[in-house]
Amino acid sequence: MDRETILCTLNIKTMKKPGTQKKLGDCIHIITELKTEDAIAYLDQDDDDEVEEPYMTQAFATGRTFFLSLLGSIVTTIYFNQASLGFLRTIVTTVDSEDFEIGLNEQGFHFMASDSSFTAESRSGIEVRPSRAVMHRRSCIELLSVSESPLKDIFTATVYCLTPPNLVL
């Protein structure tokens, strides 16, 4: 299914830059879209890591490959355009900012499940009447850095720069 896409990507990566012996794959950042996740194994033939999950491969982790699956497309979009995170947050939770959510709760509009462990006072620092003291929790979407808590202790990686020094295109 992805045969033509993979062959085209591999051909571009192995072509030589005119006047030099550098491969174009080292100079041009190629982003490849695959229809099936298993086809990613054919893109990085020099990658010796045997990984079962396509999302753990070097091609996906460096942003050179993404899949037609919804989650893969969303993650790729957010990686390249962080402003899209606010749009996605609005679609999923119907609220783009925490201040707006607090305002809705104070006015009595509760669109989410009740959670008695949080009160409006502890969350916003605003006094509210006892009848409205129960906060409702909404699902939340956040962009987390792997170099900060809580993911800092989970991920350990070394960053490699694939761009040759003194590259002029």
XYZ file of C-alpha atoms in Angstrom:
169
model
C 0.000 0.000 0.000
C 2.859 2.413 0.824
C 5.252 0.966 -1.759
C 5.438 4.044 -4.016
C 5.819 6.443 -1.106
C 8.624 4.417 0.458
C 10.483 3.961 -2.841
C 10.237 7.677 -3.629
C 11.522 8.630 -0.173
C 14.415 6.165 -0.357
C 15.351 7.358 -3.865
C 15.470 11.002 -2.769
C 17.535 10.094 0.309
C 20.170 8.283 -1.784
C 20.458 10.835 -4.622
C 23.756 12.759 -4.712
C 23.818 16.545 -4.536
C 25.249 17.940 -7.809
C 28.884 18.992 -7.503
C 29.404 17.148 -4.217
C 29.241 13.606 -2.984
C 26.737 14.452 -0.229
C 23.455 12.582 -0.273
C 20.305 14.688 -0.613
C 18.815 12.757 2.295
C 21.411 14.418 4.530
C 20.563 17.925 3.238
C 16.785 17.826 2.782
C 14.385 17.055 5.598
C 11.796 14.709 4.123
C 8.471 14.137 5.868
C 6.755 10.954 4.727
C 3.095 10.101 5.213
C 2.330 6.390 5.515
C -1.025 4.665 5.365
C 0.095 1.658 7.399
C 2.213 1.874 10.526
C 4.191 -1.306 9.832
C 5.676 0.196 6.657
C 7.900 2.477 8.737
C 10.405 -0.369 9.076
C 11.342 0.050 5.393
C 12.178 3.768 5.678
C 15.073 3.505 8.122
C 16.960 0.530 6.812
C 20.111 1.568 8.673
C 18.277 1.744 12.016
C 19.325 -1.389 13.919
C 16.900 -0.956 16.808
C 14.236 -3.641 16.826
C 11.189 -1.783 18.091
C 7.722 -3.271 18.126
C 5.823 0.021 18.280
C 6.045 2.232 15.166
C 5.786 5.304 17.420
C 9.111 4.368 19.038
C 11.122 4.367 15.799
C 13.655 7.039 14.956
C 11.760 8.106 11.821
C 8.597 8.871 13.798
C 10.362 10.388 16.817
C 12.279 12.881 14.660
C 9.137 13.991 12.812
C 10.131 12.556 9.444
C 7.198 10.152 9.307
C 3.577 10.338 10.318
C 0.579 8.086 9.843
C -2.933 8.580 8.621
C -4.300 7.579 11.988
C -6.043 10.402 13.799
C -3.791 10.439 16.839
C -0.602 10.432 14.769
C -1.856 13.336 12.686
C -2.868 15.330 15.758
C 0.466 14.808 17.486
C 2.352 15.795 14.335
C 0.228 18.921 13.885
C 0.759 20.018 17.490
C 4.500 19.350 17.218
C 4.884 21.699 14.247
C 2.197 24.245 15.269
C 1.706 24.696 19.010
C -1.161 27.139 18.433
C -3.238 24.189 17.254
C -3.194 22.841 20.828
C -5.655 25.570 21.891
C -7.941 24.688 18.997
C -7.823 21.000 19.888
C -8.461 21.803 23.554
C -11.554 23.789 22.551
C -12.894 20.943 20.427
C -12.409 18.266 23.083
C -13.249 20.146 26.278
C -15.351 23.037 24.847
C -13.268 25.477 26.922
C -9.989 27.056 25.850
C -8.882 28.634 29.115
C -9.118 27.800 32.794
C -10.357 31.320 33.636
C -13.355 30.874 31.355
C -14.136 27.512 32.955
C -14.001 29.042 36.457
C -16.345 31.805 35.315
C -18.837 29.278 33.958
C -18.743 27.292 37.195
C -19.349 30.414 39.295
C -22.420 31.195 37.203
C -23.804 27.696 37.750
C -23.018 26.201 34.335
C -21.608 22.749 34.988
C -20.848 20.650 31.928
C -18.670 18.073 33.621
C -18.792 15.454 36.371
C -18.828 16.591 39.977
C -15.649 16.293 42.006
C -15.953 17.184 45.664
C -12.182 17.045 46.250
C -11.781 20.415 44.529
C -13.593 23.547 45.569
C -13.870 26.759 43.648
C -12.137 28.537 46.529
C -9.054 26.322 46.440
C -8.786 26.490 42.669
C -9.356 30.147 41.910
C -8.865 31.948 45.227
C -12.332 33.512 44.877
C -14.983 33.314 47.563
C -18.148 31.610 46.409
C -21.440 30.812 48.040
C -21.581 27.367 49.701
C -24.184 26.134 47.205
C -21.664 26.541 44.397
C -18.559 25.429 46.274
C -18.345 22.053 44.526
C -16.120 22.175 41.454
C -16.652 20.022 38.451
C -13.656 18.512 36.720
C -13.292 18.657 32.970
C -10.931 16.598 30.875
C -7.842 18.572 30.058
C -5.299 18.542 27.245
C -1.778 19.754 27.912
C 1.449 19.828 25.936
C 4.058 18.330 28.261
C 7.791 18.661 27.881
C 9.762 15.424 28.207
C 12.549 17.365 29.933
C 10.314 18.498 32.826
C 8.198 16.693 35.433
C 6.283 14.388 35.286
C 7.920 12.932 32.158
C 11.506 13.870 33.043
C 12.226 10.622 34.868
C 10.518 8.444 32.267
C 12.257 9.524 29.074
C 16.002 9.593 28.646
C 17.309 10.298 25.179
C 20.255 11.775 23.374
C 19.573 14.384 20.727
C 21.449 13.984 17.476
C 21.637 16.692 14.835
C 21.165 15.196 11.395
C 22.038 18.390 9.521
C 25.662 18.523 8.361
C 27.609 21.592 9.569
C 28.080 24.523 7.167
C 25.179 23.387 4.995
C 24.089 25.849 2.322
C 21.070 25.007 0.184
